[in-house]
mmCIF file with all atom_site columns, C-alpha atoms in Angstrom:
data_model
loop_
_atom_site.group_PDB
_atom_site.id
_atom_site.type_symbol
_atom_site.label_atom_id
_atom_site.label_alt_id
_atom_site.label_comp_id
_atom_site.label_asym_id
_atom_site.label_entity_id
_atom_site.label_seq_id
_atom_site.pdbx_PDB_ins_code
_atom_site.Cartn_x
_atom_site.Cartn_y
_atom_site.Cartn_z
_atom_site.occupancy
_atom_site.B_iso_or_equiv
_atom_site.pdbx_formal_charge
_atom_site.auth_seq_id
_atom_site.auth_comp_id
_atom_site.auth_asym_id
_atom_site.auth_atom_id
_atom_site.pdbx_PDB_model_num
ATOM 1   C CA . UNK A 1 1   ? 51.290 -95.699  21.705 1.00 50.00 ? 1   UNK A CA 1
ATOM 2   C CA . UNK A 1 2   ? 48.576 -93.632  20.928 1.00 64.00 ? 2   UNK A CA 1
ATOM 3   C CA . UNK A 1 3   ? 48.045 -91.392  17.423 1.00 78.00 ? 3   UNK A CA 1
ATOM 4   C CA . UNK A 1 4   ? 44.416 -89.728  16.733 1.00 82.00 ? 4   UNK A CA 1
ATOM 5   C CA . UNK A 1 5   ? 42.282 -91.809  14.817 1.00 85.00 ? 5   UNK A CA 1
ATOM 6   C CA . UNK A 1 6   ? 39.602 -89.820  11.888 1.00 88.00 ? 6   UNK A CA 1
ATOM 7   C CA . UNK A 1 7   ? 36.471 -90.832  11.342 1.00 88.00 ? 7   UNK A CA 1
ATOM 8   C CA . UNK A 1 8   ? 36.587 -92.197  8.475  1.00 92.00 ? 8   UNK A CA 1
ATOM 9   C CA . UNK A 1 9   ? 39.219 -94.921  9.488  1.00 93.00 ? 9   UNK A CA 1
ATOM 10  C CA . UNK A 1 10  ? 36.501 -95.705  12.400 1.00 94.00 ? 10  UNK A CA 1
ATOM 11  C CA . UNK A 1 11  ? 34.633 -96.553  9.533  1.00 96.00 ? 11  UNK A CA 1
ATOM 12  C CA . UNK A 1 12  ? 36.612 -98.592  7.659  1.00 97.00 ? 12  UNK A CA 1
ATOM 13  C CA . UNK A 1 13  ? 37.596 -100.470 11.034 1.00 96.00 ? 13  UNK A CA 1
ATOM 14  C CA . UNK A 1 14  ? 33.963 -101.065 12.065 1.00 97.00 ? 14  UNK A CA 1
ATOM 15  C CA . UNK A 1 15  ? 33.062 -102.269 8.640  1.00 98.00 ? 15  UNK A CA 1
ATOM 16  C CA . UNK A 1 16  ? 36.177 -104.874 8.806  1.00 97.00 ? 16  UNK A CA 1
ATOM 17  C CA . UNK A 1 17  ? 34.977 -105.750 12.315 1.00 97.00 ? 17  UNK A CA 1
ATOM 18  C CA . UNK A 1 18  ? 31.597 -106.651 10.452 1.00 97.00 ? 18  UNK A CA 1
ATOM 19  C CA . UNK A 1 19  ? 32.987 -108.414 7.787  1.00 97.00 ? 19  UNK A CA 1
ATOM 20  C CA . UNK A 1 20  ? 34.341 -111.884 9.354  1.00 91.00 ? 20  UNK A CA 1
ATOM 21  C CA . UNK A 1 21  ? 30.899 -112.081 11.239 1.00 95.00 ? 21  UNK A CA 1
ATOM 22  C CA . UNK A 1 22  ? 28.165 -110.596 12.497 1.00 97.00 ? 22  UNK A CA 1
ATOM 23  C CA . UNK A 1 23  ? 28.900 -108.274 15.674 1.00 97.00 ? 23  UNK A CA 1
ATOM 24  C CA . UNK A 1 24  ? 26.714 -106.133 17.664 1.00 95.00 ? 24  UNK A CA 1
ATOM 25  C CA . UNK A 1 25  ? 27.722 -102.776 19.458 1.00 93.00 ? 25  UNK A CA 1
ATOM 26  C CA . UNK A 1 26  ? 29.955 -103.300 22.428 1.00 92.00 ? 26  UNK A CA 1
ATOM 27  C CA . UNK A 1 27  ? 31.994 -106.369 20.784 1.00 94.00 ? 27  UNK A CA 1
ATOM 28  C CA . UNK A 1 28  ? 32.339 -103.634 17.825 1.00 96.00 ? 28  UNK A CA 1
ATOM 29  C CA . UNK A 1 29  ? 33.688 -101.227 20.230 1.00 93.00 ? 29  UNK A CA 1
ATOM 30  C CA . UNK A 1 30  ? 36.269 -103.375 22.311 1.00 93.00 ? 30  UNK A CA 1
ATOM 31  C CA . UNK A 1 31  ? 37.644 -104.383 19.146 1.00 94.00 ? 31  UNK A CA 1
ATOM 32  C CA . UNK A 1 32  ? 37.916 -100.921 17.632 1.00 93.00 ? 32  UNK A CA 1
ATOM 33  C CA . UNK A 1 33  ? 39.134 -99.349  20.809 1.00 92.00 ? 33  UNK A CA 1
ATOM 34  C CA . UNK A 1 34  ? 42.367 -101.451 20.608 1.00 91.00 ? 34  UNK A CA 1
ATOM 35  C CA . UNK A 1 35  ? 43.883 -99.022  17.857 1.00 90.00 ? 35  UNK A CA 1
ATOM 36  C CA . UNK A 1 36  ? 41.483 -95.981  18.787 1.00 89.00 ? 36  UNK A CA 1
ATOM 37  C CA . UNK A 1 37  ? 40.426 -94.162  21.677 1.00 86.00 ? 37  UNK A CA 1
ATOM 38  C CA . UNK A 1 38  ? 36.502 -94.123  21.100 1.00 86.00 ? 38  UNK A CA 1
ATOM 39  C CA . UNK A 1 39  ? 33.634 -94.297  23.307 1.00 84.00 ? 39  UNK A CA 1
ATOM 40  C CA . UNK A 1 40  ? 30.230 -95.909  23.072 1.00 83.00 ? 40  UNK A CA 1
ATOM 41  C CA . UNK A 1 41  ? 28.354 -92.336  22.925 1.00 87.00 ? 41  UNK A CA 1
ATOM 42  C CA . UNK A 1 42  ? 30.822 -92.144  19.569 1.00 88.00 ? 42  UNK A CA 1
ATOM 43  C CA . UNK A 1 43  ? 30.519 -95.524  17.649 1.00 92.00 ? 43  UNK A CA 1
ATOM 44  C CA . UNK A 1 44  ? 26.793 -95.694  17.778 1.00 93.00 ? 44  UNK A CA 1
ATOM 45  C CA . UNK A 1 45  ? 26.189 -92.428  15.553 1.00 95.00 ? 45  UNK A CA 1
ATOM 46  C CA . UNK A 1 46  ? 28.870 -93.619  13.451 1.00 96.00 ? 46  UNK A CA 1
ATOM 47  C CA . UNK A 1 47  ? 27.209 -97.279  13.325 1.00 96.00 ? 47  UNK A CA 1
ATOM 48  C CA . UNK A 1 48  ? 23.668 -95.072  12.247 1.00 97.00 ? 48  UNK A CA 1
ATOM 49  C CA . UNK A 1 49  ? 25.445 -93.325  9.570  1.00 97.00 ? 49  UNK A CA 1
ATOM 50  C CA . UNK A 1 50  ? 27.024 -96.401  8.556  1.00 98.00 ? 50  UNK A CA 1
ATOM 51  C CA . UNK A 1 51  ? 23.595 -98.185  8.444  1.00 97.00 ? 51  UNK A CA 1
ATOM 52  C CA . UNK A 1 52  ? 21.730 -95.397  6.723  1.00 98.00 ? 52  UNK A CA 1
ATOM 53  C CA . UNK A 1 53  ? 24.441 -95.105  3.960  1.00 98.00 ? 53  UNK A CA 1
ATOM 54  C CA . UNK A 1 54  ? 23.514 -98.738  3.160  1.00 98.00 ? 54  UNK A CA 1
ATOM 55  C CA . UNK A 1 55  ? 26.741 -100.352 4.386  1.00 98.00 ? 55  UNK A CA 1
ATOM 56  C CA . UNK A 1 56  ? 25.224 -101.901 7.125  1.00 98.00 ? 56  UNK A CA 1
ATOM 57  C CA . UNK A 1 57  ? 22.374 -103.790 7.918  1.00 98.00 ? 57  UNK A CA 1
ATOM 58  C CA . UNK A 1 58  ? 20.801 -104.871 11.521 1.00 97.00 ? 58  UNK A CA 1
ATOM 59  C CA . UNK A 1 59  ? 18.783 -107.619 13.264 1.00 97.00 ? 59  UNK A CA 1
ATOM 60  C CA . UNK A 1 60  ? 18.195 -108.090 16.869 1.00 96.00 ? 60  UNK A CA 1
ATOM 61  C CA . UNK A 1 61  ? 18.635 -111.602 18.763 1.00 94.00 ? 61  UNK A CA 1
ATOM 62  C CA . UNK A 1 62  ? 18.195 -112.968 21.979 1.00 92.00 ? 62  UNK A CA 1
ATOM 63  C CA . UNK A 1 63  ? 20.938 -113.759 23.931 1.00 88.00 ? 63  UNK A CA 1
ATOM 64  C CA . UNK A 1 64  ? 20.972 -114.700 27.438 1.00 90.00 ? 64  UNK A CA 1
ATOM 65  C CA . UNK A 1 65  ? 17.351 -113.818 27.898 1.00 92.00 ? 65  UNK A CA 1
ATOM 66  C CA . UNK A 1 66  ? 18.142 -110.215 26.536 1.00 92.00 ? 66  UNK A CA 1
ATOM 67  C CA . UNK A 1 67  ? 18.155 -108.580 22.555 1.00 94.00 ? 67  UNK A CA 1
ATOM 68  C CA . UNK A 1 68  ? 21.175 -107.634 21.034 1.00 94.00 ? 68  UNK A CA 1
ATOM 69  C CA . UNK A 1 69  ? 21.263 -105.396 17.691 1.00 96.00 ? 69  UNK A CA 1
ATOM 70  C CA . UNK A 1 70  ? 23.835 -107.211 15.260 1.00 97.00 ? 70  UNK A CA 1
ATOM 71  C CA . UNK A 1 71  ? 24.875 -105.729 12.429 1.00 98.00 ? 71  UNK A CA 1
ATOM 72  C CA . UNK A 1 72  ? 25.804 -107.047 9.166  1.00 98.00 ? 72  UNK A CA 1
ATOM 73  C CA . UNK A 1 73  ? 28.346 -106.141 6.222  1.00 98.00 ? 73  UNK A CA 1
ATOM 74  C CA . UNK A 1 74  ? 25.561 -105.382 2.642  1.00 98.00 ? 74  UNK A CA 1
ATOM 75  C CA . UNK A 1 75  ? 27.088 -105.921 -0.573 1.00 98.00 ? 75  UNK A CA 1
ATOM 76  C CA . UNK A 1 76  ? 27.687 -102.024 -0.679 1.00 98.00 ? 76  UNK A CA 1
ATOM 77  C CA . UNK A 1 77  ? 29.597 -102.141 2.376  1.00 98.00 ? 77  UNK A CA 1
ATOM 78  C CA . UNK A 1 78  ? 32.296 -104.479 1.314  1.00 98.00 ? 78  UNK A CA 1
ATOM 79  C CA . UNK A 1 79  ? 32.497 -102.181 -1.905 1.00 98.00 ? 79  UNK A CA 1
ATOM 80  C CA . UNK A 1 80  ? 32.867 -99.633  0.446  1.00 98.00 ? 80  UNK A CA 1
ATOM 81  C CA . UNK A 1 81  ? 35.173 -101.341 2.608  1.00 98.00 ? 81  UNK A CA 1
ATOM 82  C CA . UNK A 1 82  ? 37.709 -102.385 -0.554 1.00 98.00 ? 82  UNK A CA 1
ATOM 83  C CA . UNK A 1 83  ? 37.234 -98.974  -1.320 1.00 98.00 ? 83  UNK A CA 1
ATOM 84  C CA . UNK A 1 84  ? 38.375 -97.893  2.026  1.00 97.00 ? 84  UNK A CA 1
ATOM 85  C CA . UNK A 1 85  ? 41.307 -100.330 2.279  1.00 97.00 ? 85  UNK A CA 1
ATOM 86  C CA . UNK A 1 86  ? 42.641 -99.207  -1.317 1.00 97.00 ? 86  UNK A CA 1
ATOM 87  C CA . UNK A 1 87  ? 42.882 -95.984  0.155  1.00 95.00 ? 87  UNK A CA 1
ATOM 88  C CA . UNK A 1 88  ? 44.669 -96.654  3.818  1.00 95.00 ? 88  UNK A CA 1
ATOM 89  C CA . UNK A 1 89  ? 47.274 -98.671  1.898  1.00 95.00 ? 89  UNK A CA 1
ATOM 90  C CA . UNK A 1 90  ? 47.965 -95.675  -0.337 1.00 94.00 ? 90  UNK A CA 1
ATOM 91  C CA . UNK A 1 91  ? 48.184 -93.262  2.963  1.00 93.00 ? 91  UNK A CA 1
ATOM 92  C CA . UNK A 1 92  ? 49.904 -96.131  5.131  1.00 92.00 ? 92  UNK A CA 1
ATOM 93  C CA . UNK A 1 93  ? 52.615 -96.311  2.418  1.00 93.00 ? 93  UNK A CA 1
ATOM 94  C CA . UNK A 1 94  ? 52.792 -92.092  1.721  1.00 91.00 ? 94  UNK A CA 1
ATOM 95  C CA . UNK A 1 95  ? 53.379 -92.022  5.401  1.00 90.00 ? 95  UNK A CA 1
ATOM 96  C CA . UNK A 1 96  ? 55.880 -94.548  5.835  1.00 91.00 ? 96  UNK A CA 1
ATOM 97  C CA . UNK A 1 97  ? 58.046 -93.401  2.891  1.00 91.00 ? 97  UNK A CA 1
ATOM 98  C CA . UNK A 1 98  ? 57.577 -90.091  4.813  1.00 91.00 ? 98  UNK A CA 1
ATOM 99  C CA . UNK A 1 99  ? 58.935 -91.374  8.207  1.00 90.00 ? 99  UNK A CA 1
ATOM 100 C CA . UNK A 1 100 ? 61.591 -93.419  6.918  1.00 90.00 ? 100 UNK A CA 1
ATOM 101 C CA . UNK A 1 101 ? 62.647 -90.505  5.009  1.00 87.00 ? 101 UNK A CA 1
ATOM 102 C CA . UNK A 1 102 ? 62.787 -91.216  1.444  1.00 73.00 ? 102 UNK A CA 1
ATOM 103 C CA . UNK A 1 103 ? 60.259 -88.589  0.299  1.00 70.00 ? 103 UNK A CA 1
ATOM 104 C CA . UNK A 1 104 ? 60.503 -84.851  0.793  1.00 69.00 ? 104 UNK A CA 1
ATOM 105 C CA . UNK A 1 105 ? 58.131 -82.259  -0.139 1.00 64.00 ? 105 UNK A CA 1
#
């Protein structure tokens, strides 16, 4: 089953990726790409815009002789991320009143 994912869910799904633990790029991306179909050459603006807005922070670490960019849920990106929530649930359940047919326009 496959329905078009916005943007702006991305968002809200990378920053809940982010907010259990620390993840860098790919990890981010399989995770994301089990509800969306995304590509690499799409998540990393998104992770840029998501780290210049001040929802995200970065470090890099060594693992297996190689550095990996991490990022990291800020205090403004869990705001964000509530923020973001609040508003899926209110769409989630507009739609599914929709599709179960108890609301008409």
């Amino acid at each position: 089953m496959y329905y078009p994912v916005s943007s702006l869910l991305i968002e809200c799904l990378i920053l809940s990726v982010v907010e259990i633990t620390d993840s860098y790029g790919y990890e981010i991306s399989q995770t994301v790409k089990l509800v969306a179909d995304i590509k690499e050459s799409t998540l990393y603006p998104i992770l840029k815009k998501l780290e210049k807005a001040g929802f995200l922070t970065t470090y890099t670490q060594t693992f297996q002789g190689r550095k990996r960019k991490y990022y990291s849920l800020t205090p403004t990106g869990r705001e964000q991320l509530n923020f973001l929530r609040h508003e899926w649930a209110s769409y989630r359940d507009s739609l599914d009143a929709i599709i179960e047919g108890g609301v008409r326009g």
